[in-house]
Structure formats: structure tokens, C-alpha cells
Amino acid sequence: MSLNILSKIQGCLAGAQIGDALGMPWEMYSSDMIKEETVEKGITGFQDSSQRRFCKELKLGDSTDDWQLTRALARSIIKTKGYNQKDCAKEFVDEYNRTTIGWGSTTKKSVEELHLYFQSNGRNGRCPDAPSQSSGSKPACGNGVAMRISPLILFRVACQLLQQDKSKHPAGILDEIMRHGLMTHADPRASYAAYALALTMDFTFKAPRTTTYRNEPIDVNCAFLNRLINKIT
């Protein structure tokens, strides 16, 4: 693997953990609420969450279930040399047993079902290949799938660049993302959001490096955004 590819993978995963820790104290805050509380400064560094509505037990620099399950997915891919739904579910259960501080209710409920399945040798709970079912009047959506999906996208893009995967990445990965996403989130929109991220990461991973400057808009052409919208819809 070239240093360029490896560096991008490392940077992406580091960014996922750092971003999760930066955003942790602001769980469920809208952008307007963040601006109001920070006097228009926005998020400028790590904070603890003791004064927040959510994640009160987490301290400055701590991450949430988003990074926990990102790490679990990466660990499973490394171990199985690919994506294995059952092994990934076991890694999720291992993280559940470590801590559920800061976990979203949808993810927590789904992983509890998977935990019961493994604990009972398949007699109870839910098999990892069976989609999650919503317990309310509306399917569970949220951004949990998109927040943890990066290791799978990185693996598929890297395989394609190394010519170990002859399929066209954006089309070939959709079914895999949907199957993975439905394991915890019943609403397919959660998985489609992860697919939008896959398309964006595929574009940026392969795009030639360009110079950008702080406070200037990133030069992502409208044609790409239009293709992204068309693929999702």
C-alpha cells in the first residue's frame, strides 16, 4: 500500500475520532443553538459535557458511541479481511459491554438485541442478518450509520485503488451499506445518508490534491453535488 493511500486512511480515522470528541458536548444541539451559546464563535476546541443535556458523564476529549462503533467496524474488517456482518455485530456487542455512556437509544436497543442473540446461542434476540425493527410509530433514523461507516468505505476504496476490487465502488457498496445499516437502524434513510458519505469519500479520496484556504469555500463543483443528489434519489 502506498504511503499516500495509508496517510489518507489514517487521516480519515483520526478525523472521525477528533470530530466525535469535539462534537460530543453538543449532542442534539442545532447550529443556531451552538452559535447562541458560543456567542457566534462556534466549536473551537474540546469541552467536557457536565453542563449539557446529554453525555454528562463524558469528559473533555472523550468520544461517544460513534467512535466506539467506528473502531469496532475497523477492527472487524482487519480481522476478517473484509466485511462480515456477524463478526461486526460481535464487535459491537464487545463495545456495548465496555460502556454505553453517550450511546443513542436506537443503537443501544439494537445492540442489546444482538447481545441477547449471541448470549443465548441464537435462541433469543435478533440475528445480525435480520433488519432492526422500529418499536415506535416511526422507523428509527438518525445519523448513527453515517457516523461509523468510514472504515468500510475506506476499505472498499483502497481495494479498488489497489485493483483488488474490480467493481465500480459507488454502485457496488450500496447493498453492503444497506445491510450493515439496517442491523441497527430500521429507517433506510439512515443507510442512504451513509451511502451519500460513501460517494463523497470516494470522490475526495481519488480527487487530485488542490490548494484550499481557511474561510474560503471548498471547491467542490456543482456537477458532483448534482450527481450525488441524483444517485441518492
Short mmCIF file of C-alpha atoms in Angstrom, two decimals:
data_model
loop_
_atom_site.label_atom_id
_atom_site.label_comp_id
_atom_site.label_asym_id
_atom_site.label_seq_id
_atom_site.Cartn_x
_atom_site.Cartn_y
_atom_site.Cartn_z
CA MET A 1 0.00 0.00 0.00
CA SER A 2 1.35 3.41 -0.95
CA LEU A 3 2.09 5.99 1.72
CA ASN A 4 -0.43 8.31 0.07
CA ILE A 5 -3.30 5.84 0.48
CA LEU A 6 -2.21 4.90 4.00
CA SER A 7 -1.95 8.55 5.02
CA LYS A 8 -5.48 9.27 3.78
CA ILE A 9 -6.87 6.29 5.70
CA GLN A 10 -5.08 7.32 8.89
CA GLY A 11 -6.17 10.94 8.48
CA CYS A 12 -9.79 9.97 7.92
CA LEU A 13 -9.95 7.75 11.01
CA ALA A 14 -8.13 10.30 13.17
CA GLY A 15 -10.54 12.95 11.95
CA ALA A 16 -13.52 10.74 12.83
CA GLN A 17 -12.36 10.36 16.43
CA ILE A 18 -11.36 14.01 16.83
CA GLY A 19 -14.63 15.20 15.29
CA ASP A 20 -16.65 12.95 17.57
CA ALA A 21 -14.83 14.28 20.65
CA LEU A 22 -15.27 17.90 19.52
CA GLY A 23 -18.97 17.40 18.91
CA MET A 24 -19.66 15.26 21.98
CA PRO A 25 -20.71 18.10 24.34
CA TRP A 26 -23.04 19.50 21.68
CA GLU A 27 -25.11 16.34 21.15
CA MET A 28 -28.62 17.28 19.93
CA TYR A 29 -27.76 20.98 19.62
CA SER A 30 -28.73 22.73 16.40
CA SER A 31 -26.25 25.03 14.68
CA ASP A 32 -28.28 28.04 15.83
CA MET A 33 -28.19 26.81 19.43
CA ILE A 34 -24.41 26.35 19.24
CA LYS A 35 -23.95 29.84 17.82
CA GLU A 36 -26.11 31.33 20.56
CA GLU A 37 -24.28 29.56 23.39
CA THR A 38 -20.82 30.31 22.00
CA VAL A 39 -21.63 33.91 21.07
CA GLU A 40 -21.23 33.17 17.36
CA LYS A 41 -17.76 31.59 17.80
CA GLY A 42 -18.88 28.03 17.14
CA ILE A 43 -16.98 24.97 18.31
CA THR A 44 -13.35 25.97 18.78
CA GLY A 45 -11.98 23.21 21.00
CA PHE A 46 -12.65 20.27 23.30
CA GLN A 47 -15.02 20.69 26.23
CA ASP A 48 -16.47 18.47 28.91
CA SER A 49 -20.20 17.85 28.92
CA SER A 50 -21.04 18.33 32.59
CA GLN A 51 -23.34 21.28 31.83
CA ARG A 52 -25.01 19.68 28.81
CA ARG A 53 -28.28 17.82 28.42
CA PHE A 54 -26.63 14.65 27.11
CA CYS A 55 -23.40 12.72 27.71
CA LYS A 56 -22.96 14.36 31.13
CA GLU A 57 -20.58 11.61 32.30
CA LEU A 58 -18.11 12.22 29.49
CA LYS A 59 -15.11 14.47 30.00
CA LEU A 60 -13.05 16.78 27.81
CA GLY A 61 -11.72 14.87 24.79
CA ASP A 62 -13.92 11.79 25.32
CA SER A 63 -15.66 10.25 22.32
CA THR A 64 -19.10 8.66 22.03
CA ASP A 65 -20.62 5.52 20.58
CA ASP A 66 -19.97 6.95 17.11
CA TRP A 67 -16.22 6.44 17.51
CA GLN A 68 -16.67 3.25 19.55
CA LEU A 69 -18.58 1.58 16.72
CA THR A 70 -16.33 3.07 14.02
CA ARG A 71 -13.40 1.45 15.79
CA ALA A 72 -15.35 -1.82 16.17
CA LEU A 73 -16.14 -1.92 12.45
CA ALA A 74 -12.49 -1.22 11.58
CA ARG A 75 -11.34 -3.95 13.94
CA SER A 76 -13.72 -6.45 12.35
CA ILE A 77 -12.63 -5.58 8.81
CA ILE A 78 -8.97 -6.00 9.76
CA LYS A 79 -9.65 -9.33 11.49
CA THR A 80 -11.81 -10.87 8.74
CA LYS A 81 -10.02 -9.13 5.82
CA GLY A 82 -13.38 -7.86 4.58
CA TYR A 83 -16.88 -7.13 5.80
CA ASN A 84 -18.52 -9.88 7.85
CA GLN A 85 -21.87 -8.90 9.35
CA LYS A 86 -21.84 -11.46 12.17
CA ASP A 87 -18.31 -10.61 13.25
CA CYS A 88 -19.09 -6.90 13.11
CA ALA A 89 -22.14 -7.49 15.33
CA LYS A 90 -19.92 -9.31 17.85
CA GLU A 91 -17.53 -6.36 17.89
CA PHE A 92 -20.49 -4.03 18.53
CA VAL A 93 -21.55 -6.22 21.46
CA ASP A 94 -18.00 -6.11 22.85
CA GLU A 95 -18.14 -2.30 22.79
CA TYR A 96 -21.59 -2.41 24.41
CA ASN A 97 -20.12 -4.46 27.25
CA ARG A 98 -17.30 -1.93 27.71
CA THR A 99 -19.58 1.09 28.12
CA THR A 100 -22.80 2.57 26.78
CA ILE A 101 -22.20 6.09 28.09
CA GLY A 102 -23.31 8.52 25.40
CA TRP A 103 -25.00 5.89 23.26
CA GLY A 104 -28.07 6.83 21.26
CA SER A 105 -31.24 4.97 22.17
CA THR A 106 -31.71 3.44 18.71
CA THR A 107 -28.21 1.96 18.55
CA LYS A 108 -28.32 0.83 22.17
CA LYS A 109 -31.60 -1.05 21.74
CA SER A 110 -30.41 -2.75 18.56
CA VAL A 111 -27.08 -3.86 20.04
CA GLU A 112 -28.92 -5.16 23.12
CA GLU A 113 -30.89 -7.43 20.76
CA LEU A 114 -27.68 -8.63 19.15
CA HIS A 115 -26.15 -9.21 22.58
CA LEU A 116 -29.09 -11.38 23.60
CA TYR A 117 -28.79 -13.35 20.35
CA PHE A 118 -25.15 -14.26 20.98
CA GLN A 119 -25.69 -14.78 24.69
CA SER A 120 -28.50 -17.29 24.05
CA ASN A 121 -26.74 -19.03 21.12
CA GLY A 122 -29.38 -17.74 18.74
CA ARG A 123 -32.46 -18.73 20.75
CA ASN A 124 -33.42 -15.17 21.66
CA GLY A 125 -32.66 -11.69 20.49
CA ARG A 126 -32.12 -10.86 16.83
CA CYS A 127 -29.78 -12.40 14.28
CA PRO A 128 -27.34 -9.84 12.81
CA ASP A 129 -28.66 -10.54 9.31
CA ALA A 130 -32.23 -9.70 10.36
CA PRO A 131 -33.04 -5.99 9.97
CA SER A 132 -33.76 -3.95 13.06
CA GLN A 133 -37.43 -3.27 13.74
CA SER A 134 -38.77 0.06 14.94
CA SER A 135 -40.55 -0.05 18.28
CA GLY A 136 -42.39 3.23 17.74
CA SER A 137 -44.81 4.63 15.21
CA LYS A 138 -41.93 5.79 13.01
CA PRO A 139 -38.82 3.87 11.91
CA ALA A 140 -35.61 4.76 13.74
CA CYS A 141 -33.47 7.06 11.58
CA GLY A 142 -30.68 9.27 12.94
CA ASN A 143 -27.11 9.62 11.71
CA GLY A 144 -25.52 6.68 13.56
CA VAL A 145 -24.84 4.65 10.41
CA ALA A 146 -23.14 7.53 8.59
CA MET A 147 -21.09 8.36 11.67
CA ARG A 148 -19.50 4.89 11.86
CA ILE A 149 -19.34 3.77 8.23
CA SER A 150 -15.96 5.24 7.23
CA PRO A 151 -13.83 2.07 7.76
CA LEU A 152 -15.98 0.11 5.31
CA ILE A 153 -15.79 2.88 2.71
CA LEU A 154 -12.04 3.25 3.18
CA PHE A 155 -11.56 -0.49 2.79
CA ARG A 156 -13.56 -0.67 -0.45
CA VAL A 157 -11.95 2.40 -2.00
CA ALA A 158 -8.46 1.19 -1.07
CA CYS A 159 -9.18 -2.25 -2.55
CA GLN A 160 -10.33 -0.62 -5.76
CA LEU A 161 -7.26 1.60 -5.97
CA LEU A 162 -5.06 -1.43 -5.33
CA GLN A 163 -7.05 -3.27 -8.05
CA GLN A 164 -8.25 -5.95 -5.69
CA ASP A 165 -11.85 -4.96 -6.33
CA LYS A 166 -12.89 -4.67 -9.97
CA SER A 167 -16.40 -3.41 -9.22
CA LYS A 168 -17.36 0.24 -9.52
CA HIS A 169 -17.26 1.43 -5.95
CA PRO A 170 -20.33 3.68 -5.65
CA ALA A 171 -22.75 1.09 -7.04
CA GLY A 172 -21.13 -1.97 -5.51
CA ILE A 173 -21.08 -0.75 -1.94
CA LEU A 174 -24.72 0.33 -1.62
CA ASP A 175 -26.09 -3.13 -0.79
CA GLU A 176 -23.34 -3.66 1.77
CA ILE A 177 -24.04 -0.33 3.46
CA MET A 178 -27.78 -1.00 3.50
CA ARG A 179 -27.32 -4.43 5.09
CA HIS A 180 -24.93 -3.02 7.67
CA GLY A 181 -27.12 -0.01 8.43
CA LEU A 182 -30.34 -1.97 8.86
CA MET A 183 -28.62 -4.03 11.54
CA THR A 184 -29.18 -1.09 13.93
CA HIS A 185 -31.42 1.44 12.17
CA ALA A 186 -34.79 0.40 10.72
CA ASP A 187 -35.26 3.52 8.61
CA PRO A 188 -33.37 3.08 5.30
CA ARG A 189 -32.71 6.83 5.20
CA ALA A 190 -30.03 6.30 7.85
CA SER A 191 -28.23 3.97 5.43
CA TYR A 192 -28.77 6.25 2.44
CA ALA A 193 -27.07 9.02 4.42
CA ALA A 194 -24.11 6.68 4.87
CA TYR A 195 -24.18 5.98 1.12
CA ALA A 196 -24.04 9.73 0.42
CA LEU A 197 -20.94 9.83 2.61
CA ALA A 198 -19.50 6.88 0.66
CA LEU A 199 -19.94 8.72 -2.64
CA THR A 200 -18.36 11.86 -1.19
CA MET A 201 -15.42 9.97 0.30
CA ASP A 202 -14.91 8.09 -2.96
CA PHE A 203 -14.75 11.42 -4.80
CA THR A 204 -12.40 13.13 -2.34
CA PHE A 205 -10.18 10.06 -1.86
CA LYS A 206 -9.46 9.82 -5.57
CA ALA A 207 -9.50 13.51 -6.47
CA PRO A 208 -6.16 15.25 -7.12
CA ARG A 209 -5.00 17.37 -4.25
CA THR A 210 -5.89 21.05 -4.60
CA THR A 211 -4.99 24.07 -2.53
CA THR A 212 -7.69 25.42 -0.24
CA TYR A 213 -7.54 28.28 2.22
CA ARG A 214 -9.25 28.77 5.53
CA ASN A 215 -12.51 30.74 5.39
CA GLU A 216 -12.83 30.10 1.66
CA PRO A 217 -15.43 27.67 0.28
CA ILE A 218 -14.11 24.26 -0.71
CA ASP A 219 -14.05 23.95 -4.49
CA VAL A 220 -16.41 21.02 -4.96
CA ASN A 221 -18.09 21.56 -8.28
CA CYS A 222 -21.85 21.63 -8.62
CA ALA A 223 -21.74 18.77 -11.11
CA PHE A 224 -20.56 16.42 -8.35
CA LEU A 225 -23.26 17.63 -5.95
CA ASN A 226 -25.91 17.15 -8.63
CA ARG A 227 -24.67 13.61 -9.35
CA LEU A 228 -24.75 12.90 -5.63
CA ILE A 229 -28.35 14.07 -5.33
CA ASN A 230 -29.37 12.07 -8.41
CA LYS A 231 -27.78 8.87 -7.07
CA ILE A 232 -29.46 9.22 -3.69
CA THR A 233 -32.87 9.99 -5.15
#
